[in-house]
Structures are given as structure tokens and as C-alpha cells.
Coordinates of C-alpha atoms in Angstrom, one line a residue:
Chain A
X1 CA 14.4 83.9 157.5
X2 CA 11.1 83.2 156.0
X3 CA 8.2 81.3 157.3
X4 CA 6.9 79.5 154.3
X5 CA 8.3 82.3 152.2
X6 CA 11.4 81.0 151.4
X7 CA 14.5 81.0 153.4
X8 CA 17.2 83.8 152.8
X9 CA 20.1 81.1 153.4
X10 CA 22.3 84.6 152.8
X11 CA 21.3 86.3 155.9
X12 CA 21.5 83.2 158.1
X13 CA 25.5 82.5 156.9
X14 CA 25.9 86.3 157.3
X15 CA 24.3 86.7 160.9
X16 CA 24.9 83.1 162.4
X17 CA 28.5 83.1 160.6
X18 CA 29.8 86.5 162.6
X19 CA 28.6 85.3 165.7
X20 CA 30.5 84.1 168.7
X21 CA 28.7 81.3 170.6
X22 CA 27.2 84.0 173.6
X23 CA 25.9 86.0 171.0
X24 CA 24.6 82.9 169.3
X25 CA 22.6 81.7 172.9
X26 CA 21.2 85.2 172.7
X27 CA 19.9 85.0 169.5
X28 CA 18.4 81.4 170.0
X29 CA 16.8 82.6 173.4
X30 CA 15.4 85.6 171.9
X31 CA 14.0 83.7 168.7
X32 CA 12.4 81.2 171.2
X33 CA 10.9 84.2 173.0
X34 CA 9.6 85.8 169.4
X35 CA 8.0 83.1 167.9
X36 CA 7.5 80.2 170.4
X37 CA 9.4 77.4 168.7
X38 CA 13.6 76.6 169.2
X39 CA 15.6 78.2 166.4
X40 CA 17.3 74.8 165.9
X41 CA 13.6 73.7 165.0
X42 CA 12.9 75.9 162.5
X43 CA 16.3 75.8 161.0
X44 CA 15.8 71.9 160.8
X45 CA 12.3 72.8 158.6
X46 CA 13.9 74.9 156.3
X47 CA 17.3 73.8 155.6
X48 CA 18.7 70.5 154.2
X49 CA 21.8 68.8 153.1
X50 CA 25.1 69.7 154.3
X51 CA 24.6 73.4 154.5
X52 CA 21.5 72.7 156.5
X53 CA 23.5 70.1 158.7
X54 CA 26.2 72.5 159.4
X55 CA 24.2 75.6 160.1
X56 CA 22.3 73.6 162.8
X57 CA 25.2 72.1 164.5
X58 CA 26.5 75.8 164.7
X59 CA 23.5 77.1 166.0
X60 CA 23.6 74.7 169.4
X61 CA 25.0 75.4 172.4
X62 CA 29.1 74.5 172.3
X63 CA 28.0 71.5 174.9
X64 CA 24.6 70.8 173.2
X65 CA 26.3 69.8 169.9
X66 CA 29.0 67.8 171.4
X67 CA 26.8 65.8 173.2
X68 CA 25.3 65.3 170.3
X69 CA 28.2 64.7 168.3
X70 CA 29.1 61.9 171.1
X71 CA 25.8 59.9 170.6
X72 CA 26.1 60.2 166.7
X73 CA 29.5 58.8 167.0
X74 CA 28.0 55.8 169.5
X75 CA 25.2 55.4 167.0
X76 CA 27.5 54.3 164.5
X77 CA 28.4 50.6 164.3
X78 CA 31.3 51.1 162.0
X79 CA 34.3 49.0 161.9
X80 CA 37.8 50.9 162.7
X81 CA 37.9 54.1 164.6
X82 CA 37.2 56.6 162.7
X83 CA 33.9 57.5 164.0
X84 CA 34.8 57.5 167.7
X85 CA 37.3 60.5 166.6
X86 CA 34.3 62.8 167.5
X87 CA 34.9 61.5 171.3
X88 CA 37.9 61.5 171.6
X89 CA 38.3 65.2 170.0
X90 CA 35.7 66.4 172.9
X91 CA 37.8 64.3 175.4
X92 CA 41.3 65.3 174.4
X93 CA 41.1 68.5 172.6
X94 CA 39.0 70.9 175.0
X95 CA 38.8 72.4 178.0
X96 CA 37.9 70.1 181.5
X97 CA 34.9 72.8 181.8
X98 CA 33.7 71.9 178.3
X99 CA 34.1 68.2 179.0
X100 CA 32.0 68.5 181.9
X101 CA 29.4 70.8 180.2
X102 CA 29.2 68.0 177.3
X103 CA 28.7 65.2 179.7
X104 CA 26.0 67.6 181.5
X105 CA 24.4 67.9 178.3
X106 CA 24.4 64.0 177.4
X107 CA 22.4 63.2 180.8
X108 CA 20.0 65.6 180.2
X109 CA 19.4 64.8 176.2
X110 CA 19.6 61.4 176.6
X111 CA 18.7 59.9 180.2
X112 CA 21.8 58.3 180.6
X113 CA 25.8 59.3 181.5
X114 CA 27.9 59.4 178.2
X115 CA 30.2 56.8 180.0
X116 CA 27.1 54.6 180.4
X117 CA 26.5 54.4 176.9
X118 CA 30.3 54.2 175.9
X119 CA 30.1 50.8 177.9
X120 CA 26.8 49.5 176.6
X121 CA 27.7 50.2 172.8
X122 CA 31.5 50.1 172.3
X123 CA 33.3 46.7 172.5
X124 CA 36.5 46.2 174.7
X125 CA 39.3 47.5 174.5
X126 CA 38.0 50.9 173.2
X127 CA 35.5 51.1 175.9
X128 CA 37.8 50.6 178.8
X129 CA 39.8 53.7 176.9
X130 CA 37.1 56.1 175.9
X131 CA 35.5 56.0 179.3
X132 CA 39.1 57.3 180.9
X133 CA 39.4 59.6 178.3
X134 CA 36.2 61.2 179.4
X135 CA 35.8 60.5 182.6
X136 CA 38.5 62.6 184.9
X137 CA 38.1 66.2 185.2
X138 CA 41.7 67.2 184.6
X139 CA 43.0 70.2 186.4
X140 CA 43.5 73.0 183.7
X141 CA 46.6 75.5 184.5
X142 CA 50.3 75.3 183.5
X143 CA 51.5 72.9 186.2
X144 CA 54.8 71.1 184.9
X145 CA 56.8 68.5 187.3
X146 CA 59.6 67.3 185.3
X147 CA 60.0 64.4 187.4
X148 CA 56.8 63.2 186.6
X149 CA 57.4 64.2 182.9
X150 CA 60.4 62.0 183.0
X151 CA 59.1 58.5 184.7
X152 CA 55.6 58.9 182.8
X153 CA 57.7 59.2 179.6
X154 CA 59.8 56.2 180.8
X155 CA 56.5 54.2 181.6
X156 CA 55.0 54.8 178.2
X157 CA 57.9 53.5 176.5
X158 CA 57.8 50.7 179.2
X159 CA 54.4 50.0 177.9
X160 CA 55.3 50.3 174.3
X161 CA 58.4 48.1 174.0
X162 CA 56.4 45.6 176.2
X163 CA 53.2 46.1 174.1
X164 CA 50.6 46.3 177.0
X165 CA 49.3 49.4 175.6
X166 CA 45.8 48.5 177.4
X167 CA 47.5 48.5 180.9
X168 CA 45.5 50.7 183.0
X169 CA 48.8 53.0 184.1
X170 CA 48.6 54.1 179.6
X171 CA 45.6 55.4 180.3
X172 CA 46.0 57.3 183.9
X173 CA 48.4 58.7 182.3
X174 CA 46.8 60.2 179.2
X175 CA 43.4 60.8 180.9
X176 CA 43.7 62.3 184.0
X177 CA 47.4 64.4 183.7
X178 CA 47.2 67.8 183.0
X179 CA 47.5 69.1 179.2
X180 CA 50.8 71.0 179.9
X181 CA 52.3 68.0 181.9
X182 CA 51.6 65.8 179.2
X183 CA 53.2 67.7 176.7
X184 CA 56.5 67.8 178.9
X185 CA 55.9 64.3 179.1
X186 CA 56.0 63.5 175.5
X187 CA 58.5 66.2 174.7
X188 CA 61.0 64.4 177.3
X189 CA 60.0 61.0 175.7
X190 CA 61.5 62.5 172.1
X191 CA 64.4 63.1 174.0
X192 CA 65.1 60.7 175.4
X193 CA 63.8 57.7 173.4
X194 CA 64.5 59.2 169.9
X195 CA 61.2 59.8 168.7
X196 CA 58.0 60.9 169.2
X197 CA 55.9 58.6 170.9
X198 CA 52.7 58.5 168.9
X199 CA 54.8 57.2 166.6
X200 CA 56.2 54.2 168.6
X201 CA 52.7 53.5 169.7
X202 CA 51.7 53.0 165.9
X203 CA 55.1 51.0 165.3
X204 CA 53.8 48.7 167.8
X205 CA 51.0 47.3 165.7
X206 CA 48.7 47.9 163.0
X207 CA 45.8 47.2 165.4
X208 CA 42.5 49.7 166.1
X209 CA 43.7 50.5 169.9
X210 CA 47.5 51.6 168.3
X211 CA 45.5 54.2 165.8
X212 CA 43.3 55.1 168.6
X213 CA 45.9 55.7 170.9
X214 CA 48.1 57.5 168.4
X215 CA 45.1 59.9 167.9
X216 CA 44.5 60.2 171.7
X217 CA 48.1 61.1 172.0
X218 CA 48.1 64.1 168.6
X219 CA 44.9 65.4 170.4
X220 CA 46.7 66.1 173.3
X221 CA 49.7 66.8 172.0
X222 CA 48.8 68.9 169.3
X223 CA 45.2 69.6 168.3
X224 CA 46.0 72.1 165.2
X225 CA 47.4 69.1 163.5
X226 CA 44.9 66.2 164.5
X227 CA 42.3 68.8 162.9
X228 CA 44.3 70.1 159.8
X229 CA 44.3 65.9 159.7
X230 CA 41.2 65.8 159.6
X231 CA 40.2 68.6 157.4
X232 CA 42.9 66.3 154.9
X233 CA 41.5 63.0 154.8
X234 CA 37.8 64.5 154.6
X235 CA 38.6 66.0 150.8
X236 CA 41.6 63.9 149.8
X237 CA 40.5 61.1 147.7
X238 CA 37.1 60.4 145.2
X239 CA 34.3 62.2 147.2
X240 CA 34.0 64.6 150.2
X241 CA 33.6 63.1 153.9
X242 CA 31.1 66.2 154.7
X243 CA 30.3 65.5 158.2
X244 CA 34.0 65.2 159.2
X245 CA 34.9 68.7 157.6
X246 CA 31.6 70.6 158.8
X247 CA 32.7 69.0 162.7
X248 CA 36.6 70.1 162.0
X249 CA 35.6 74.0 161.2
X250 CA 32.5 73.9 163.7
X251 CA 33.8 72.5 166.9
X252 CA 37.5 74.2 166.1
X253 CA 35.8 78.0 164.7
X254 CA 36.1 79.5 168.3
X255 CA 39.0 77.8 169.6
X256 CA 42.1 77.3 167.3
X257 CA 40.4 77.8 163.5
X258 CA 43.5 80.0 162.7
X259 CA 46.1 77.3 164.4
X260 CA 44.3 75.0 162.4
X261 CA 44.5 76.9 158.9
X262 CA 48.4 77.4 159.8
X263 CA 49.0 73.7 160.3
X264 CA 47.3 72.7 157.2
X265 CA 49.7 75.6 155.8
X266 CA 52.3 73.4 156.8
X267 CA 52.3 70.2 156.7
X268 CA 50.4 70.0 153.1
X269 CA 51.9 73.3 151.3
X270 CA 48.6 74.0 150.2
X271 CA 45.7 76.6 152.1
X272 CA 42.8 75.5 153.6
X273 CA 40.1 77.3 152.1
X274 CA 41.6 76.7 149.0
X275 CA 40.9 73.0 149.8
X276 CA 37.0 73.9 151.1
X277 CA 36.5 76.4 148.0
X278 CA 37.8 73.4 146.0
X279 CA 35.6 70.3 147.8
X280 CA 32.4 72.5 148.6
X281 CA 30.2 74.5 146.9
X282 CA 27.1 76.9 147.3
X283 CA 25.9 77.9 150.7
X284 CA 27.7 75.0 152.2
X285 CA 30.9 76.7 150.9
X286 CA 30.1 79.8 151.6
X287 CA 29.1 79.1 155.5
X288 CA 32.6 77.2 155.9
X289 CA 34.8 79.9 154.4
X290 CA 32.7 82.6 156.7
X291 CA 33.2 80.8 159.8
X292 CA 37.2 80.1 158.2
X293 CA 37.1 84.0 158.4
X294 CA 37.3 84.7 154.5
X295 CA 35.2 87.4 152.9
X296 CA 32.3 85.7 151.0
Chain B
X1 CA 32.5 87.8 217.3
X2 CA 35.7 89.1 219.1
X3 CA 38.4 91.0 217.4
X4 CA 41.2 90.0 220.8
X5 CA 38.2 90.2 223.4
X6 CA 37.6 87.1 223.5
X7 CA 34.9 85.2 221.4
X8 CA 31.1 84.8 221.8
X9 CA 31.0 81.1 221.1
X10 CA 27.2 80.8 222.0
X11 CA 27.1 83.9 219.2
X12 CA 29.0 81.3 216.4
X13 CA 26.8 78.5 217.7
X14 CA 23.4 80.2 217.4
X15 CA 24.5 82.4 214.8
X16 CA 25.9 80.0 211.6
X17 CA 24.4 76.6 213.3
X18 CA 20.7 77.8 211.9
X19 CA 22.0 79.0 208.7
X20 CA 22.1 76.8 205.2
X21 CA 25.2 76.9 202.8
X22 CA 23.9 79.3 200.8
X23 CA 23.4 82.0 204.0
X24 CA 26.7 80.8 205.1
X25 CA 28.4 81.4 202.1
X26 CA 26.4 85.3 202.4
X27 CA 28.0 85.7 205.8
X28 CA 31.4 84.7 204.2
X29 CA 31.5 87.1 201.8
X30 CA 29.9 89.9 204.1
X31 CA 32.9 89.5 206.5
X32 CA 35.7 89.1 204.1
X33 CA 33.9 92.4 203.0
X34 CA 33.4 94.2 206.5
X35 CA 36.8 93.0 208.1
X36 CA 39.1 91.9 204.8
X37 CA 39.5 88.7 205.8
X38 CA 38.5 85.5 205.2
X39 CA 35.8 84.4 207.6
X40 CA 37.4 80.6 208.1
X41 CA 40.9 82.4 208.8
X42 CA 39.2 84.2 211.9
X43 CA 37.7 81.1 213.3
X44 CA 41.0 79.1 212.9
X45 CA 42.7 81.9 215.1
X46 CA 40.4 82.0 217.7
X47 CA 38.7 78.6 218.5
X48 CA 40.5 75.2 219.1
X49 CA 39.7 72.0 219.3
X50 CA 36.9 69.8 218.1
X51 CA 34.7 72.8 218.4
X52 CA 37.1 75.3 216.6
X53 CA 37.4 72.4 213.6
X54 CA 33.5 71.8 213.2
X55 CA 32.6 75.0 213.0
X56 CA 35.5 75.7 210.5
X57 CA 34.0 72.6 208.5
X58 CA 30.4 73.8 208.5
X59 CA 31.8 77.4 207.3
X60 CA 33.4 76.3 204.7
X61 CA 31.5 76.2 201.5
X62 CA 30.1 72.5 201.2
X63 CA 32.6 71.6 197.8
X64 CA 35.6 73.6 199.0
X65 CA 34.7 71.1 202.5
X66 CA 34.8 68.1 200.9
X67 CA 37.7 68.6 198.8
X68 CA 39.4 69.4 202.3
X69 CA 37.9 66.0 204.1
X70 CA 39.6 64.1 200.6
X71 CA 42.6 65.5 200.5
X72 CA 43.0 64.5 204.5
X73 CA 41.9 61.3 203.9
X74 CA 44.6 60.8 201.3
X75 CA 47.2 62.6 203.4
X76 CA 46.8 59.6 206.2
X77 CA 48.9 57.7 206.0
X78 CA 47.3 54.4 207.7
X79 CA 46.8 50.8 206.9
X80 CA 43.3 49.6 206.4
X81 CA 40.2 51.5 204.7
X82 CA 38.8 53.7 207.2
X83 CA 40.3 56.7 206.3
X84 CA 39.2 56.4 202.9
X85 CA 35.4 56.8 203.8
X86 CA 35.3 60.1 203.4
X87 CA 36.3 59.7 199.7
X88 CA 33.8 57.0 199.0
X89 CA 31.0 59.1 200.8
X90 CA 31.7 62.2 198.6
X91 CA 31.8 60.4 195.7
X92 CA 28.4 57.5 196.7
X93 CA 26.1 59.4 199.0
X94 CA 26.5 63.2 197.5
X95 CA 24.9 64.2 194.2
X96 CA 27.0 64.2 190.7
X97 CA 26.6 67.9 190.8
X98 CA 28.5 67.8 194.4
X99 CA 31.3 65.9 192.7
X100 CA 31.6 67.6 190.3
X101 CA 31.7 70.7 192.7
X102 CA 34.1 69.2 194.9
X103 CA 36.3 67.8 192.1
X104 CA 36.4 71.6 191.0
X105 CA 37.1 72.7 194.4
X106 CA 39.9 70.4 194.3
X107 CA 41.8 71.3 191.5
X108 CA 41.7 75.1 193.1
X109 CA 42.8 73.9 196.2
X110 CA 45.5 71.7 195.3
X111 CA 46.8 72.0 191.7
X112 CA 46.0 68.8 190.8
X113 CA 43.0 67.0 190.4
X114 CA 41.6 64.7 193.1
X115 CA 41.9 61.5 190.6
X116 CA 45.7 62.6 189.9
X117 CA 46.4 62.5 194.2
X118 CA 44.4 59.2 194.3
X119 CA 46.9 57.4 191.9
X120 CA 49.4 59.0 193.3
X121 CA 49.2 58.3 196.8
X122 CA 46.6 55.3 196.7
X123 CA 47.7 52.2 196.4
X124 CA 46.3 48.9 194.2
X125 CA 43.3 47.8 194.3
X126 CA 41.9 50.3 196.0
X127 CA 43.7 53.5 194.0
X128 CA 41.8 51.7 190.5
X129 CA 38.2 51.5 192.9
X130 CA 38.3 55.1 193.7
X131 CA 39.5 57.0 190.6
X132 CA 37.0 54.9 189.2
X133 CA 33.9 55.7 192.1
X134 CA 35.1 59.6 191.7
X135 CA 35.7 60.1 187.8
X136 CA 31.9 59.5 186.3
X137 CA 29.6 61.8 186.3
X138 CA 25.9 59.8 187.0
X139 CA 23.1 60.4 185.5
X140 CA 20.5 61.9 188.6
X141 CA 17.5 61.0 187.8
X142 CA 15.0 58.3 188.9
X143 CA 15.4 56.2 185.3
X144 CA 15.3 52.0 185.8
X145 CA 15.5 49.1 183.6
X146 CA 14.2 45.9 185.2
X147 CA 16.6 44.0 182.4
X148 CA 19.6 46.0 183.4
X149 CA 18.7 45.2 186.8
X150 CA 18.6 41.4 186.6
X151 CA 21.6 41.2 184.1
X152 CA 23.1 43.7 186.6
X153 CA 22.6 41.8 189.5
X154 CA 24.4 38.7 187.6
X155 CA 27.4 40.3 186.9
X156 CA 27.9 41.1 190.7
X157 CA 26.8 37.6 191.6
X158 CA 29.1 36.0 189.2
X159 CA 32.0 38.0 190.1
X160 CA 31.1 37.4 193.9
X161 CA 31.1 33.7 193.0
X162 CA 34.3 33.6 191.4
X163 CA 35.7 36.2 194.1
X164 CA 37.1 38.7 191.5
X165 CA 35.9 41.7 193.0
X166 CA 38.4 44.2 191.7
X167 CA 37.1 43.3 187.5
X168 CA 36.5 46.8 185.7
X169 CA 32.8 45.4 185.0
X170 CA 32.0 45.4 189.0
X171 CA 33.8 49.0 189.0
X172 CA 32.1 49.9 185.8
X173 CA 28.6 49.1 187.1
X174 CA 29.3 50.7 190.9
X175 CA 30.4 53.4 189.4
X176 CA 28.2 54.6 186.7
X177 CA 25.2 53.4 186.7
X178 CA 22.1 56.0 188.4
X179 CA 21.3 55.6 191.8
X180 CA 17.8 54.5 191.3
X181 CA 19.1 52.1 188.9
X182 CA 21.6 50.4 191.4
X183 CA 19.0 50.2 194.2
X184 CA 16.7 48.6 191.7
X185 CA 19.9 46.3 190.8
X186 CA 21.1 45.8 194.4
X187 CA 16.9 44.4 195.2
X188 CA 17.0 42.1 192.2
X189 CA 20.0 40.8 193.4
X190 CA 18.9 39.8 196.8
X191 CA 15.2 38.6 195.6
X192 CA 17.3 36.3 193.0
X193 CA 20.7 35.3 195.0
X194 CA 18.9 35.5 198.9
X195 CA 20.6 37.9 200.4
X196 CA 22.6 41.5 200.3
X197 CA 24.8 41.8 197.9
X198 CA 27.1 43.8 200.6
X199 CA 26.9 40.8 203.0
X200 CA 27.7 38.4 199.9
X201 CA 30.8 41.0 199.2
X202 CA 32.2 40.5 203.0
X203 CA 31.2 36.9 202.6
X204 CA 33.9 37.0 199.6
X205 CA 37.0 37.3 201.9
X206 CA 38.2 39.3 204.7
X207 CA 40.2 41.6 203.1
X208 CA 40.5 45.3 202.6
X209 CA 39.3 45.2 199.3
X210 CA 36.2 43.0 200.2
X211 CA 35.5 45.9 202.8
X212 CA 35.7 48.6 201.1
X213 CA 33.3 47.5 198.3
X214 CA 31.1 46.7 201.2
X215 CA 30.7 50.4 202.3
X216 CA 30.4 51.1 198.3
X217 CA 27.5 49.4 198.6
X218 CA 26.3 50.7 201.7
X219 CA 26.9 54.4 200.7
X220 CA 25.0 53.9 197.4
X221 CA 22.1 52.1 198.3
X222 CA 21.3 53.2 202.0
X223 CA 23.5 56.6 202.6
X224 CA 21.6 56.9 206.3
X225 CA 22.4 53.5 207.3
X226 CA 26.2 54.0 206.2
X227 CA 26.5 57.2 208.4
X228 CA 24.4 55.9 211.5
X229 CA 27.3 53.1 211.7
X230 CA 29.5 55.8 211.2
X231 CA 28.1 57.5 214.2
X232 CA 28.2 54.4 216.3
X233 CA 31.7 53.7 215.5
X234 CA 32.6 56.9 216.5
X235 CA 31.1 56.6 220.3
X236 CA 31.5 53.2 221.2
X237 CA 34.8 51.7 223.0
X238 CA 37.3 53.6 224.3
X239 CA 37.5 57.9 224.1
X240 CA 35.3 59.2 220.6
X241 CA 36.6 59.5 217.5
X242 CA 35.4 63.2 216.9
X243 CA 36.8 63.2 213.4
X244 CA 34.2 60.9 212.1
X245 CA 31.7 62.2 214.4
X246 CA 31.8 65.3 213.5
X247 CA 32.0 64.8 209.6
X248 CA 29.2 62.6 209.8
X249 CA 26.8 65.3 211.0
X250 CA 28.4 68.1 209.3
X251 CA 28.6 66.6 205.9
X252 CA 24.8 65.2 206.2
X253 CA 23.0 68.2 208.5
X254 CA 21.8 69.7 204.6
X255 CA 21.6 66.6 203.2
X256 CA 19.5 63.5 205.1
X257 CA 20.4 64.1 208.7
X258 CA 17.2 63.4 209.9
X259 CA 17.1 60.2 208.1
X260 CA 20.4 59.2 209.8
X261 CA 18.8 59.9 213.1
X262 CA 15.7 58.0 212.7
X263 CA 18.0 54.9 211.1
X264 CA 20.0 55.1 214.1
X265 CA 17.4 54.6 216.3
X266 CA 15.5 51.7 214.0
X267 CA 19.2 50.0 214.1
X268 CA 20.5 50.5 217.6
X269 CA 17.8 51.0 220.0
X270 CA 18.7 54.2 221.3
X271 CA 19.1 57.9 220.5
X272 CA 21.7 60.2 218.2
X273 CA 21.4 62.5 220.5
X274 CA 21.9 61.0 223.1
X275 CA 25.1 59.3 222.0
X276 CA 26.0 62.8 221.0
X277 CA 25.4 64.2 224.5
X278 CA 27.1 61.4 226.3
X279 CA 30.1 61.2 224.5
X280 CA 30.6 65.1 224.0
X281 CA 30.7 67.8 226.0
X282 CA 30.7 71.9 226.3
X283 CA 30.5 74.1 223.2
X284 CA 31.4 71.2 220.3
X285 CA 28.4 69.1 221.8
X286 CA 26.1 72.2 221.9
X287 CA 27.4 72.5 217.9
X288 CA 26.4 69.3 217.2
X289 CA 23.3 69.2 219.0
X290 CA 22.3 72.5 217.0
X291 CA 23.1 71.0 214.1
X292 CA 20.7 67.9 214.9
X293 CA 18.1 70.3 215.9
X294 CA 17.7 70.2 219.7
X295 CA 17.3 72.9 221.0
X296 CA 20.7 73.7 223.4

């Protein structure tokens, strides 16, 4: 990488793209160590646009970036939901360690808790939602009661046929069970209401806390599709939604990439990097399709 | 230490009551080494008694502890809000890092989370108060705005004055704001409203509820003063309630024990230790004498 020679954009996508996030610390460390200044800085100095953008956002620590990711999405003043997807995603869609490594990294980036500034910037009823959503530290093995799987299913279609999808029992439920009890939960509520319950919680209304909770409920449920979802809605239609595809193949590369590019498989008939190679182009392309895995 | 000739309980005393958690957890991991077993499973075989449990609580490593203390207070089964202190303590007067610890320490113990046992064996209001004390993760720095303070200190008045104590905004400010910021907000609120806001709480009703917010406040603003009166409460009537006595000093002895001494003094007009030595006797008073740092 050049300093004031030019940047070999090249050999960053080849070494930053092979690189697991470890490896990528390592790298960042030693860099600092080198030449006295944070890689992410000089990265920022020589790279722009998209490419740029995504490199970065790569280059962070896992937790860095999400944090980041979480204020960005709090920044926003959007109407909708669509850009409190990234907290939800962080909430729903990793590991309770990572959760509590992102929220680690919001105090110390921004001198505040991320549930502090969920309250002060997002309007009710998200707030109330997004704050349980982060906020538990759920326990993390294979832990199944059917029991439970059976009355929680029975008091989320309680909830549903009632409405009162803001009732505080919702979201105990989706925030502080376990992933795998959840699952059971929503697999039992197919059975034994008919169908699957994000579904009946969008039939309930067209409102912004039915979507929200219907994505809250995929997250869980099935993260491969909420991203291949994603990934969708950020090339279908006039125009690219960049920052929603770089944060589907970034936060997703070392975790389910692979589920991801299956599910897309699926549900659209169509591949996924044919959909990148076809949206993208230059480095940008090439650094997506490297971290997709294909030879560039 | 004796292997079935009898045990040196002077040894134990002088031994792990001058070590900190850290050489503690050394001298764990040296026995289980040495004698393949766990150091805590020796103890419980061969002392009894108030002694035999406070030193088996001190050995313990501080998180693995407190998740013990919680999941005892939520195995009481008892009416009022006494044996939920322990809970609020852990999650007021420790760090965010501790809770985060002992919410971790949890999850091994028990295969559940500590928010999931709450709701499940809690009941309302007070099951909504503590998931909600024990689920953020505070920012731990000293960071204050005057403005949040005052507007702060409003909220809690107004919900005071319209005795609806168990609103998610009370919960929501209790529970995630910094601790420098609610001592800030807790001043504003008695130089603008004329007194406490914990006596103003109590002043609300009589009820559990009422009571329980009380030693919230307590816990958060003035830890010391919390666990002085949890000292005297433990000595004064009839017999001693060693339980409380004895997590009182153990749970504080690394944190502000000295504080706690010196507060029970300014508010009683007599001496910890003392209380300690009348009410206690043989090798569980020379424990917690140790602990205080007399010299036994």
C-alpha cells in the first residue's frame, strides 16, 4: 500500500480478502506498530467510495464495526425500519459473546451504553423492542424444553390473534430464550397453528412494529434467509443499496457466507455472485466476490 | 489442610482470609492440580456451618459467587423483597463488568440465563424491575449531563407524583443510565423536589414494589450505606441472620468494605466490629473479623 505513491487496491483485496478476523487484528496491530498510525486510518486516506467503505468496515475488529454499524443505524432518522435492520441483525443473528463484545465496544467508542442511545433516539414502540433485543445475554448451547416450546408458541399466537404484539411477555420471549429453544418454539407454533408465525405476525397489520417483529422473528429463526433477503432487496430494483450489500457479505463472511449463498440459491433460482458480478463493479466487485470465496 | 485428620481451621482462616480473588483463584487451581479436586468440594466436606459456608463463598471465584447468591435468592421461595437483595446488589453496587461476569457465570452454572430464571420464577412487578436492573450493560465511566440530570430528576418526580412507579421510563432510567450520572440525577432531584428521592419512593405507598425501588436507589447511589443497614439488620432483634451477614462482608471485603465500616459507624453510633464480635462467635467470627481487618 503506498504512502503518497498510489494505493495497490490489488494487494489490499488479495491480503485483507484471505484473512480471517485474528489474522486481520494481527495485521492491524503490527501495522500500528510499523508506522505509528491505525491501519483503519490510513485506509480511510487512501480509499473512497464503496470499495473504500467496505474495505474499512472489514478491516475493524468483528465488535468494532458493529458498534459502529449500531450508531450509523441510530444516526439515521429514516422513516420505516429498514435502517434499524443493522441492530437487530447484531441482536438476533450472533452469538451472546459478540453481543456483549459489540455493546463493550459502543461504551468505549461513544461514552454511552448502546441501550442508552436506543432510548434517547428511537421513538416508542421500537425502542421498548430494540433495547430487549439487545439487552439479555442469552445462554448459548442446545437447551430444548418442549414444554416451554409449546406454551411460548401458544402465548405468541395469544398475542397475535389478540394484537398486543408490544406486550412485554412478545418480547421476553424473543429476547432473552435461547436460539435453539426458540426455534422449537416457532417450529411447534407451525404445527400447531398452521403456519409459520412471522407470517401471522405480518397478517396482523401493515404497521412498522409487525415488519420489525417479522424480521426479529427470520433473524432468529433463520439468518441465511434474512441475509439472502437482504442481499435481494439491495440489487433488485433501479439502483444498488451499497451499504446494505457490503454489511450482508461483511458481517455474514465468517459466519454463514456459504448458508447465505445457498439460500439465495434457493429461494430466487439465481446465484449470488452472479447478482454481485451483475450490481458491482471494479474493486468494489472484486473485494465482495473475494470475501464470497470466488477466484478474482 | 487435613486429608481425614481433621482440619486446620486457623490454617483456612489465616491462609485464604489475606488473599485477593485473583490469589484465591491461584490457590484453586494449584489444588485441583496437587489433589484433583476442586478446592470448594474439599471445604464443603469438611467444615459446617456458618463458618464452613463463608469460607466456601469467599473461595469461590467472585462471578461464579454471585451467580450462586442469585440463583438462592430466586430459589426462596418467600413473600416480601428481602431475599431479592442479593440480586439487586449484584446488579446496582457491582461493576458492569461483574455482571456481565456473573451473568456468564450463570449461564455455566445453570443452563439458563439469570434473566430467563427471573421471569420464570419472579413474579409481576417485580420479575419486569429486575430483568430490567440485570439485562443493560452501563456505561462505567464518570460522564454527566446537568440537562439529563434535571430532565431526569423530573421524570422520577412525576412518576412519584402520580405513584406509577413500575412505568418502563423509571426502569429505563434506573437501569441504564451511568452511575455518576444517576448520583448527579438523584442530587438534582433532592436540590429541586426537597428531599431523597428514595424517601419520596417509600413516601409513594407501602408496598413491596415501593420498597424495593427504595433499596434500587440506595444500592445505586450510596452502596456502603445499603450494606451498613444490611449489617444492622442482620444483628439486631432476636438470633443473627448470618446469611446476610455474612454476604454482606464477603461480597464487599474487595470492593468498599472499609467504606461500609466507617458508614456504619457515621450512621449507628457504634462499631462493625463490634457488632460482628457480639453477635458471632468461634471460627466464623474470627473469618469475619479477618475479613474486616482486625487482627484475630
Amino acid at each position: 500500500m503506498g504512502v503518497g505513491w498510489g494505493t495497490d487496491e490489488k494487494a489490499i483485496i488479495w491480503v485483507l480478502g484471505h484473512r480471517n478476523a485474528s489474522q486481520r487484528r494481527l495485521i492491524s496491530e503490527t501495522y500500528q506498530q510499523l508506522y505509528d498510525q491505525p491501519l483503519v486510518d490510513s485506509l480511510h486516506s487512501e480509499l473512497s467510495g464503496d470499495f473504500g467503505k467496505a474495505v474499512i468496515f472489514w478491516t475493524y475488529d468483528p465488535p468494532v464495526r458493529d458498534a459502529i454499524l449500531a450508531n450509523e443505524a441510530l444516526q439515521t432518522k429514516r422513516k420505516g425500519i429498514n435502517h434499524l435492520l443493522p441492530i437487530v441483525e447484531i441482536a438476533c443473528a450472533t452469538s451472546p459473546h459478540h453481543l456483549i463484545a459489540v455493546r463493550q465496544a459502543y461504551c468505549s467508542l461513544y461514552n454511552c451504553s448502546l441501550e442508552e442511545d436506543i432510548l434517547s433516539t428511537i421513538s416508542s414502540p421500537f425502542r421498548k423492542t430494540l433495547v430487549g433485543l439487545v439487552s439479555p445475554y442469552r445462554y448459548d448451547k442446545e437447551v430444548v424444553n418442549m414444554d416451554v416450546a409449546n406454551s411460548e408458541a401458544a402465548l405468541l399466537h395469544e398475542a397475535i390473534e389478540r394484537k398486543q404484539l408490544d406486550q412485554d411477555s412478545v418480547l421476553w420471549v424473543l429476547g432473552t430464550r435461547n436460539i435453539f429453544q426458540l426455534r422449537a418454539t416457532f417450529q411447534c407454533y407451525e404445527q400447531n397453528y398452521g403456519s409459520p408465525v412471522d407470517e401471522d405476525i405480518k397478517s396482523c397489520g401493515k404497521g412498522d412494529l409487525e415488519s420489525l417483529l417479522g424480521v426479529i422473528v427470520r433473524c432468529l429463526d433463520c439468518p441465511e434467509r434474512h441475509f439472502a433477503e437482504v442481499v435481494r432487496n439491495s440489487i433488485i430494483g433501479l439502483g444498488t443499496d451499497e451499504d446494505s450489500l457490503t454489511r450482508a457479505i461483511i458481517t455474514r463472511a465468517e459466519i454463514d457466507l456459504m448458508k447465505v449463498r445457498g439460500e439465495y440459491n434457493n429461494m430466487y433460482n439465481s446465484s449470488l455472485d452472479s447478482a454481485v458480478i451483475g450490481d458491482t463493479s471494479g474493486d468494489y466487485k472484486d473485494f465482495l466476490l473475494t470475501l464470497l470465496g470466488a477466484k478474482v
